[in-house]
Amino acid sequence: MKTTQGKKVALVAGASGIVGQQLSQALVADHWQVKALTHRSDFAVSGTEIIAVDLRDSQQCQQRLASLTDVTHIFYSAWLNASDWGTMVGPNLAMLQNLVQTMEDVAPLEHVSLMQGYKVYGAHLGRFKTPARESDPGVPGAEFNAAQLNWLSAQQHGKAWHWSALRPGVVGSDRPGNSMNLALSLALYASICRAARLPLRFPGSPETWHSMVDFTDATLLADATIWAARTSDARNQAFNINNGDLWRWSELWPVIAAWFELEIAPPVSLSFRQLFQDYRALWREIAGDNTLVEADILALSDGAFADFIFGWNYDMFGDGSKLRRAGFHGYRATDEMFCDLFARFRAARVIP
């Protein structure tokens, strides 16, 4: 395994997201100079320089990023939601293009790291081949992850810089206030059940209960992303990145219930989005009684991402062996990950 040396200056796009926050922190800890692009005024990671820019606006990108003449690495995890998959392609592709093309002109760019997901395998469309492998053929239809990588690969031809693409499973993170934090949604749900003296019912279908899912700890993902950006053997390649183990919800759910000291009961179809609305007043009471940091449960999670996850009635996992064969040997036990995240939420007074 060969790694590059010298001064490294990271430009993190999507720095306030569930991936970008942890990555920014990991880069600072690894002694990188970090410049964070975000639209959130409340975002702060110690040791980073915050830059506000609308990546959809090419002229604004050129104006506000022209002074970043020392950037060597772009870490891209920004994304823009839309009403359907096809509508998401245009703006998400444009944001990546505007950033990369601007930095190509002003900085000694060495590497572009692109954060993707299992949608490149058709996971968002329904049942797909599992385990998903990086060598699997593409899937027809509009999807911005695939469009971004196609463009990035073509743009790199003949250039001095290289790219890598990371494809995590469901990401486990201790960062509150992010709609894509499944662990937090589960912690809020379990805390409500405790307060209401209810068992912890699985919120999906019997098919989902028995489905197999892989997860990716945010810290592990950050480590793998930095590794791929610095390793010559990872140049111009995509990698699945997961914890290294596989779980069915039927095995994982009792672990979650036990941590919260709850009984389990037969599954029932639930909407987290509706549940958090229904118990909004109760959460205010819970927060007041326990001096929690946020009294509005909807400011912590709107429940939509959890509904999306528990709507999968099919297996959702990838083969992570290519990354480990290439030289990254990080591993995280998923049951321990969830318990650790719950403990962090409690220590930070996010949950009682």
mmCIF file of C-alpha atoms in Angstrom, residues 76-334:
data_model
loop_
_atom_site.group_PDB
_atom_site.id
_atom_site.type_symbol
_atom_site.label_atom_id
_atom_site.label_comp_id
_atom_site.label_asym_id
_atom_site.label_seq_id
_atom_site.Cartn_x
_atom_site.Cartn_y
_atom_site.Cartn_z
ATOM 1 C CA TYR A 76 -17.842 15.741 -1.618
ATOM 2 C CA SER A 77 -20.917 14.640 0.344
ATOM 3 C CA ALA A 78 -23.315 17.485 -0.467
ATOM 4 C CA TRP A 79 -26.712 16.654 -1.920
ATOM 5 C CA LEU A 80 -29.993 18.342 -2.703
ATOM 6 C CA ASN A 81 -33.348 16.629 -2.269
ATOM 7 C CA ALA A 82 -36.194 16.830 -4.784
ATOM 8 C CA SER A 83 -39.631 15.383 -5.428
ATOM 9 C CA ASP A 84 -38.396 12.425 -7.483
ATOM 10 C CA TRP A 85 -35.177 10.686 -8.498
ATOM 11 C CA GLY A 86 -35.108 12.183 -11.972
ATOM 12 C CA THR A 87 -35.479 15.749 -10.732
ATOM 13 C CA MET A 88 -32.568 15.235 -8.345
ATOM 14 C CA VAL A 89 -30.060 14.572 -11.126
ATOM 15 C CA GLY A 90 -29.719 18.053 -12.635
ATOM 16 C CA PRO A 91 -29.003 20.160 -9.530
ATOM 17 C CA ASN A 92 -26.868 17.512 -7.811
ATOM 18 C CA LEU A 93 -24.731 17.012 -10.900
ATOM 19 C CA ALA A 94 -24.400 20.771 -11.389
ATOM 20 C CA MET A 95 -23.204 21.295 -7.807
ATOM 21 C CA LEU A 96 -20.396 18.768 -8.217
ATOM 22 C CA GLN A 97 -19.437 20.159 -11.621
ATOM 23 C CA ASN A 98 -19.343 23.749 -10.385
ATOM 24 C CA LEU A 99 -17.108 22.862 -7.445
ATOM 25 C CA VAL A 100 -14.664 20.592 -9.264
ATOM 26 C CA GLN A 101 -14.293 22.837 -12.307
ATOM 27 C CA THR A 102 -13.724 25.901 -10.115
ATOM 28 C CA MET A 103 -11.068 24.174 -8.015
ATOM 29 C CA GLU A 104 -9.352 22.711 -11.080
ATOM 30 C CA ASP A 105 -8.712 26.268 -12.239
ATOM 31 C CA VAL A 106 -7.360 27.719 -8.989
ATOM 32 C CA ALA A 107 -5.829 24.927 -6.864
ATOM 33 C CA PRO A 108 -3.211 22.136 -7.080
ATOM 34 C CA LEU A 109 -5.925 19.491 -6.936
ATOM 35 C CA GLU A 110 -4.756 15.941 -6.188
ATOM 36 C CA HIS A 111 -7.919 14.012 -5.371
ATOM 37 C CA VAL A 112 -11.720 14.200 -5.419
ATOM 38 C CA SER A 113 -13.589 11.927 -3.019
ATOM 39 C CA LEU A 114 -17.246 11.306 -3.897
ATOM 40 C CA MET A 115 -19.738 9.986 -1.329
ATOM 41 C CA GLN A 116 -22.324 7.689 -2.881
ATOM 42 C CA GLY A 117 -24.665 4.933 -1.701
ATOM 43 C CA TYR A 118 -26.410 1.743 -2.709
ATOM 44 C CA LYS A 119 -28.720 3.643 -5.066
ATOM 45 C CA VAL A 120 -26.086 3.039 -7.724
ATOM 46 C CA TYR A 121 -27.133 -0.633 -7.474
ATOM 47 C CA GLY A 122 -30.841 0.198 -7.738
ATOM 48 C CA ALA A 123 -31.532 -0.072 -4.006
ATOM 49 C CA HIS A 124 -34.015 2.823 -4.155
ATOM 50 C CA LEU A 125 -36.122 1.043 -6.784
ATOM 51 C CA GLY A 126 -36.929 -2.138 -4.868
ATOM 52 C CA ARG A 127 -35.358 -5.546 -4.571
ATOM 53 C CA PHE A 128 -31.882 -5.693 -6.054
ATOM 54 C CA LYS A 129 -29.008 -8.156 -6.244
ATOM 55 C CA THR A 130 -27.294 -8.730 -2.902
ATOM 56 C CA PRO A 131 -24.590 -8.650 -1.907
ATOM 57 C CA ALA A 132 -24.092 -5.631 -4.146
ATOM 58 C CA ARG A 133 -20.585 -5.474 -5.595
ATOM 59 C CA GLU A 134 -18.686 -2.650 -7.229
ATOM 60 C CA SER A 135 -18.371 -4.770 -10.386
ATOM 61 C CA ASP A 136 -22.167 -5.044 -10.772
ATOM 62 C CA PRO A 137 -23.513 -3.503 -13.998
ATOM 63 C CA GLY A 138 -25.287 -0.158 -13.888
ATOM 64 C CA VAL A 139 -29.028 0.234 -13.472
ATOM 65 C CA PRO A 140 -31.256 1.993 -16.062
ATOM 66 C CA GLY A 141 -32.988 5.186 -15.078
ATOM 67 C CA ALA A 142 -32.171 8.612 -13.695
ATOM 68 C CA GLU A 143 -30.129 8.615 -10.477
ATOM 69 C CA PHE A 144 -27.732 11.350 -9.405
ATOM 70 C CA ASN A 145 -25.034 9.184 -7.758
ATOM 71 C CA ALA A 146 -24.383 7.355 -11.003
ATOM 72 C CA ALA A 147 -24.567 10.567 -13.049
ATOM 73 C CA GLN A 148 -22.026 12.245 -10.780
ATOM 74 C CA LEU A 149 -19.539 9.388 -10.989
ATOM 75 C CA ASN A 150 -19.911 9.114 -14.773
ATOM 76 C CA TRP A 151 -19.121 12.806 -15.103
ATOM 77 C CA LEU A 152 -16.282 12.755 -12.565
ATOM 78 C CA SER A 153 -14.610 9.781 -14.243
ATOM 79 C CA ALA A 154 -14.799 11.454 -17.660
ATOM 80 C CA GLN A 155 -13.617 14.799 -16.266
ATOM 81 C CA GLN A 156 -10.542 13.169 -14.702
ATOM 82 C CA HIS A 157 -9.176 11.767 -17.978
ATOM 83 C CA GLY A 158 -5.796 13.284 -18.701
ATOM 84 C CA LYS A 159 -5.698 15.200 -15.411
ATOM 85 C CA ALA A 160 -3.138 15.076 -12.609
ATOM 86 C CA TRP A 161 -5.805 14.488 -9.953
ATOM 87 C CA HIS A 162 -7.640 11.248 -9.194
ATOM 88 C CA TRP A 163 -10.968 10.276 -7.665
ATOM 89 C CA SER A 164 -12.412 7.682 -5.308
ATOM 90 C CA ALA A 165 -16.041 6.874 -4.494
ATOM 91 C CA LEU A 166 -17.288 5.478 -1.168
ATOM 92 C CA ARG A 167 -20.589 3.605 -0.877
ATOM 93 C CA PRO A 168 -21.697 3.121 2.743
ATOM 94 C CA GLY A 169 -24.644 1.215 4.133
ATOM 95 C CA VAL A 170 -26.984 2.935 6.591
ATOM 96 C CA VAL A 171 -24.709 5.346 8.456
ATOM 97 C CA GLY A 172 -24.580 5.308 12.259
ATOM 98 C CA SER A 173 -23.768 8.700 13.786
ATOM 99 C CA ASP A 174 -24.072 10.586 17.068
ATOM 100 C CA ARG A 175 -24.770 13.908 15.307
ATOM 101 C CA PRO A 176 -28.220 15.242 16.302
ATOM 102 C CA GLY A 177 -30.341 17.534 14.185
ATOM 103 C CA ASN A 178 -29.829 15.602 10.963
ATOM 104 C CA SER A 179 -32.788 14.035 9.195
ATOM 105 C CA MET A 180 -30.756 11.008 8.040
ATOM 106 C CA ASN A 181 -29.701 9.854 11.513
ATOM 107 C CA LEU A 182 -31.477 6.501 11.968
ATOM 108 C CA ALA A 183 -29.878 5.788 15.353
ATOM 109 C CA LEU A 184 -31.264 9.031 16.746
ATOM 110 C CA SER A 185 -34.761 8.277 15.443
ATOM 111 C CA LEU A 186 -34.605 4.873 17.128
ATOM 112 C CA ALA A 187 -33.399 6.441 20.370
ATOM 113 C CA LEU A 188 -36.260 8.958 20.319
ATOM 114 C CA TYR A 189 -38.805 6.218 19.612
ATOM 115 C CA ALA A 190 -37.481 4.008 22.411
ATOM 116 C CA SER A 191 -37.441 6.945 24.846
ATOM 117 C CA ILE A 192 -41.085 7.681 24.023
ATOM 118 C CA CYS A 193 -41.980 4.048 24.599
ATOM 119 C CA ARG A 194 -40.279 4.161 28.007
ATOM 120 C CA ALA A 195 -42.126 7.298 29.002
ATOM 121 C CA ALA A 196 -45.471 5.941 27.760
ATOM 122 C CA ARG A 197 -44.813 2.511 29.328
ATOM 123 C CA LEU A 198 -45.152 0.765 26.000
ATOM 124 C CA PRO A 199 -43.165 -2.143 24.563
ATOM 125 C CA LEU A 200 -40.778 -1.483 21.708
ATOM 126 C CA ARG A 201 -42.652 -2.728 18.668
ATOM 127 C CA PHE A 202 -40.789 -3.147 15.417
ATOM 128 C CA PRO A 203 -42.235 -0.531 13.028
ATOM 129 C CA GLY A 204 -41.986 -2.467 9.752
ATOM 130 C CA SER A 205 -43.520 -5.404 7.923
ATOM 131 C CA PRO A 206 -42.787 -9.081 8.635
ATOM 132 C CA GLU A 207 -40.628 -9.083 5.496
ATOM 133 C CA THR A 208 -38.621 -6.136 6.828
ATOM 134 C CA TRP A 209 -38.310 -7.863 10.227
ATOM 135 C CA HIS A 210 -36.497 -10.756 8.554
ATOM 136 C CA SER A 211 -34.535 -8.701 6.019
ATOM 137 C CA MET A 212 -30.748 -8.402 6.165
ATOM 138 C CA VAL A 213 -29.181 -4.951 6.455
ATOM 139 C CA ASP A 214 -25.632 -3.640 6.736
ATOM 140 C CA PHE A 215 -24.539 -0.502 8.565
ATOM 141 C CA THR A 216 -21.557 1.836 8.444
ATOM 142 C CA ASP A 217 -20.274 3.596 11.521
ATOM 143 C CA ALA A 218 -19.628 7.282 10.699
ATOM 144 C CA THR A 219 -16.183 7.155 12.294
ATOM 145 C CA LEU A 220 -15.273 4.082 10.257
ATOM 146 C CA LEU A 221 -16.593 5.774 7.112
ATOM 147 C CA ALA A 222 -14.451 8.853 7.751
ATOM 148 C CA ASP A 223 -11.361 6.706 8.258
ATOM 149 C CA ALA A 224 -12.022 4.792 5.038
ATOM 150 C CA THR A 225 -12.664 7.988 3.083
ATOM 151 C CA ILE A 226 -9.369 9.518 4.188
ATOM 152 C CA TRP A 227 -7.552 6.244 3.525
ATOM 153 C CA ALA A 228 -8.895 6.069 -0.042
ATOM 154 C CA ALA A 229 -7.950 9.705 -0.677
ATOM 155 C CA ARG A 230 -4.345 9.107 0.363
ATOM 156 C CA THR A 231 -3.740 5.634 -1.063
ATOM 157 C CA SER A 232 -2.468 5.201 -4.601
ATOM 158 C CA ASP A 233 -4.005 1.722 -4.850
ATOM 159 C CA ALA A 234 -7.460 3.286 -4.412
ATOM 160 C CA ARG A 235 -7.200 5.778 -7.255
ATOM 161 C CA ASN A 236 -10.129 5.988 -9.656
ATOM 162 C CA GLN A 237 -12.054 3.227 -7.902
ATOM 163 C CA ALA A 238 -15.343 2.826 -6.043
ATOM 164 C CA PHE A 239 -15.606 0.958 -2.754
ATOM 165 C CA ASN A 240 -18.473 -0.334 -0.652
ATOM 166 C CA ILE A 241 -17.795 0.438 3.010
ATOM 167 C CA ASN A 242 -19.690 -1.255 5.826
ATOM 168 C CA ASN A 243 -18.990 -2.340 9.382
ATOM 169 C CA GLY A 244 -18.017 -5.822 8.261
ATOM 170 C CA ASP A 245 -20.918 -7.757 9.804
ATOM 171 C CA LEU A 246 -24.507 -8.469 8.770
ATOM 172 C CA TRP A 247 -27.678 -8.366 10.851
ATOM 173 C CA ARG A 248 -31.332 -9.105 10.401
ATOM 174 C CA TRP A 249 -33.668 -6.726 12.183
ATOM 175 C CA SER A 250 -35.094 -9.725 14.025
ATOM 176 C CA GLU A 251 -31.663 -10.134 15.663
ATOM 177 C CA LEU A 252 -30.847 -6.463 16.151
ATOM 178 C CA TRP A 253 -34.177 -5.317 17.561
ATOM 179 C CA PRO A 254 -33.894 -7.239 20.860
ATOM 180 C CA VAL A 255 -30.438 -5.676 21.367
ATOM 181 C CA ILE A 256 -31.925 -2.190 20.966
ATOM 182 C CA ALA A 257 -34.849 -2.972 23.280
ATOM 183 C CA ALA A 258 -32.547 -4.410 25.933
ATOM 184 C CA TRP A 259 -30.388 -1.276 25.989
ATOM 185 C CA PHE A 260 -33.472 0.801 26.790
ATOM 186 C CA GLU A 261 -34.762 -1.850 29.211
ATOM 187 C CA LEU A 262 -37.894 -2.372 27.166
ATOM 188 C CA GLU A 263 -39.921 -5.433 26.325
ATOM 189 C CA ILE A 264 -40.651 -6.157 22.687
ATOM 190 C CA ALA A 265 -44.026 -6.989 21.181
ATOM 191 C CA PRO A 266 -45.127 -8.195 17.736
ATOM 192 C CA PRO A 267 -44.301 -5.809 14.853
ATOM 193 C CA VAL A 268 -46.858 -3.249 13.747
ATOM 194 C CA SER A 269 -46.719 -0.818 10.848
ATOM 195 C CA LEU A 270 -45.815 2.594 12.253
ATOM 196 C CA SER A 271 -44.849 5.925 10.756
ATOM 197 C CA PHE A 272 -42.064 7.693 12.645
ATOM 198 C CA ARG A 273 -43.115 10.923 11.000
ATOM 199 C CA GLN A 274 -46.637 10.584 12.426
ATOM 200 C CA LEU A 275 -45.403 9.170 15.739
ATOM 201 C CA PHE A 276 -43.129 12.135 16.419
ATOM 202 C CA GLN A 277 -46.003 14.491 15.598
ATOM 203 C CA ASP A 278 -48.370 12.604 17.906
ATOM 204 C CA TYR A 279 -45.928 12.645 20.823
ATOM 205 C CA ARG A 280 -44.573 16.137 20.339
ATOM 206 C CA ALA A 281 -46.229 17.370 23.533
ATOM 207 C CA LEU A 282 -45.055 14.329 25.484
ATOM 208 C CA TRP A 283 -41.478 14.954 24.330
ATOM 209 C CA ARG A 284 -41.661 18.480 25.697
ATOM 210 C CA GLU A 285 -42.579 16.983 29.073
ATOM 211 C CA ILE A 286 -39.776 14.421 28.819
ATOM 212 C CA ALA A 287 -37.288 17.145 27.894
ATOM 213 C CA GLY A 288 -38.395 19.379 30.760
ATOM 214 C CA ASP A 289 -38.316 16.613 33.355
ATOM 215 C CA ASN A 290 -34.844 15.473 32.253
ATOM 216 C CA THR A 291 -33.268 18.817 31.288
ATOM 217 C CA LEU A 292 -32.680 17.713 27.707
ATOM 218 C CA VAL A 293 -30.985 19.957 25.151
ATOM 219 C CA GLU A 294 -33.952 20.053 22.746
ATOM 220 C CA ALA A 295 -37.610 20.171 23.719
ATOM 221 C CA ASP A 296 -38.971 19.960 20.166
ATOM 222 C CA ILE A 297 -38.638 16.415 18.905
ATOM 223 C CA LEU A 298 -39.094 17.577 15.305
ATOM 224 C CA ALA A 299 -35.949 19.674 15.622
ATOM 225 C CA LEU A 300 -34.098 16.430 16.317
ATOM 226 C CA SER A 301 -35.751 14.274 13.651
ATOM 227 C CA ASP A 302 -38.799 14.495 11.428
ATOM 228 C CA GLY A 303 -38.899 10.695 11.171
ATOM 229 C CA ALA A 304 -38.956 10.597 7.356
ATOM 230 C CA PHE A 305 -35.633 8.806 6.934
ATOM 231 C CA ALA A 306 -36.586 6.135 9.478
ATOM 232 C CA ASP A 307 -39.830 5.561 7.585
ATOM 233 C CA PHE A 308 -37.786 5.154 4.408
ATOM 234 C CA ILE A 309 -35.481 2.584 6.049
ATOM 235 C CA PHE A 310 -38.253 0.521 7.617
ATOM 236 C CA GLY A 311 -40.149 0.586 4.340
ATOM 237 C CA TRP A 312 -37.535 -1.738 2.842
ATOM 238 C CA ASN A 313 -39.054 -5.209 2.748
ATOM 239 C CA TYR A 314 -35.981 -6.668 1.053
ATOM 240 C CA ASP A 315 -32.325 -7.277 1.865
ATOM 241 C CA MET A 316 -30.071 -4.221 1.717
ATOM 242 C CA PHE A 317 -26.375 -4.988 1.902
ATOM 243 C CA GLY A 318 -23.165 -4.801 -0.075
ATOM 244 C CA ASP A 319 -19.947 -6.756 -0.267
ATOM 245 C CA GLY A 320 -17.278 -4.750 1.536
ATOM 246 C CA SER A 321 -14.377 -7.082 0.758
ATOM 247 C CA LYS A 322 -12.891 -5.051 -2.121
ATOM 248 C CA LEU A 323 -11.978 -2.215 0.249
ATOM 249 C CA ARG A 324 -10.379 -4.571 2.744
ATOM 250 C CA ARG A 325 -8.502 -6.467 0.050
ATOM 251 C CA ALA A 326 -7.114 -3.117 -1.096
ATOM 252 C CA GLY A 327 -5.662 -2.494 2.353
ATOM 253 C CA PHE A 328 -8.272 -0.895 4.626
ATOM 254 C CA HIS A 329 -8.928 -3.219 7.542
ATOM 255 C CA GLY A 330 -11.246 -1.204 9.778
ATOM 256 C CA TYR A 331 -14.147 -3.048 11.407
ATOM 257 C CA ARG A 332 -17.032 -2.160 13.741
ATOM 258 C CA ALA A 333 -19.500 -4.477 15.446
ATOM 259 C CA THR A 334 -22.945 -3.108 14.578
#
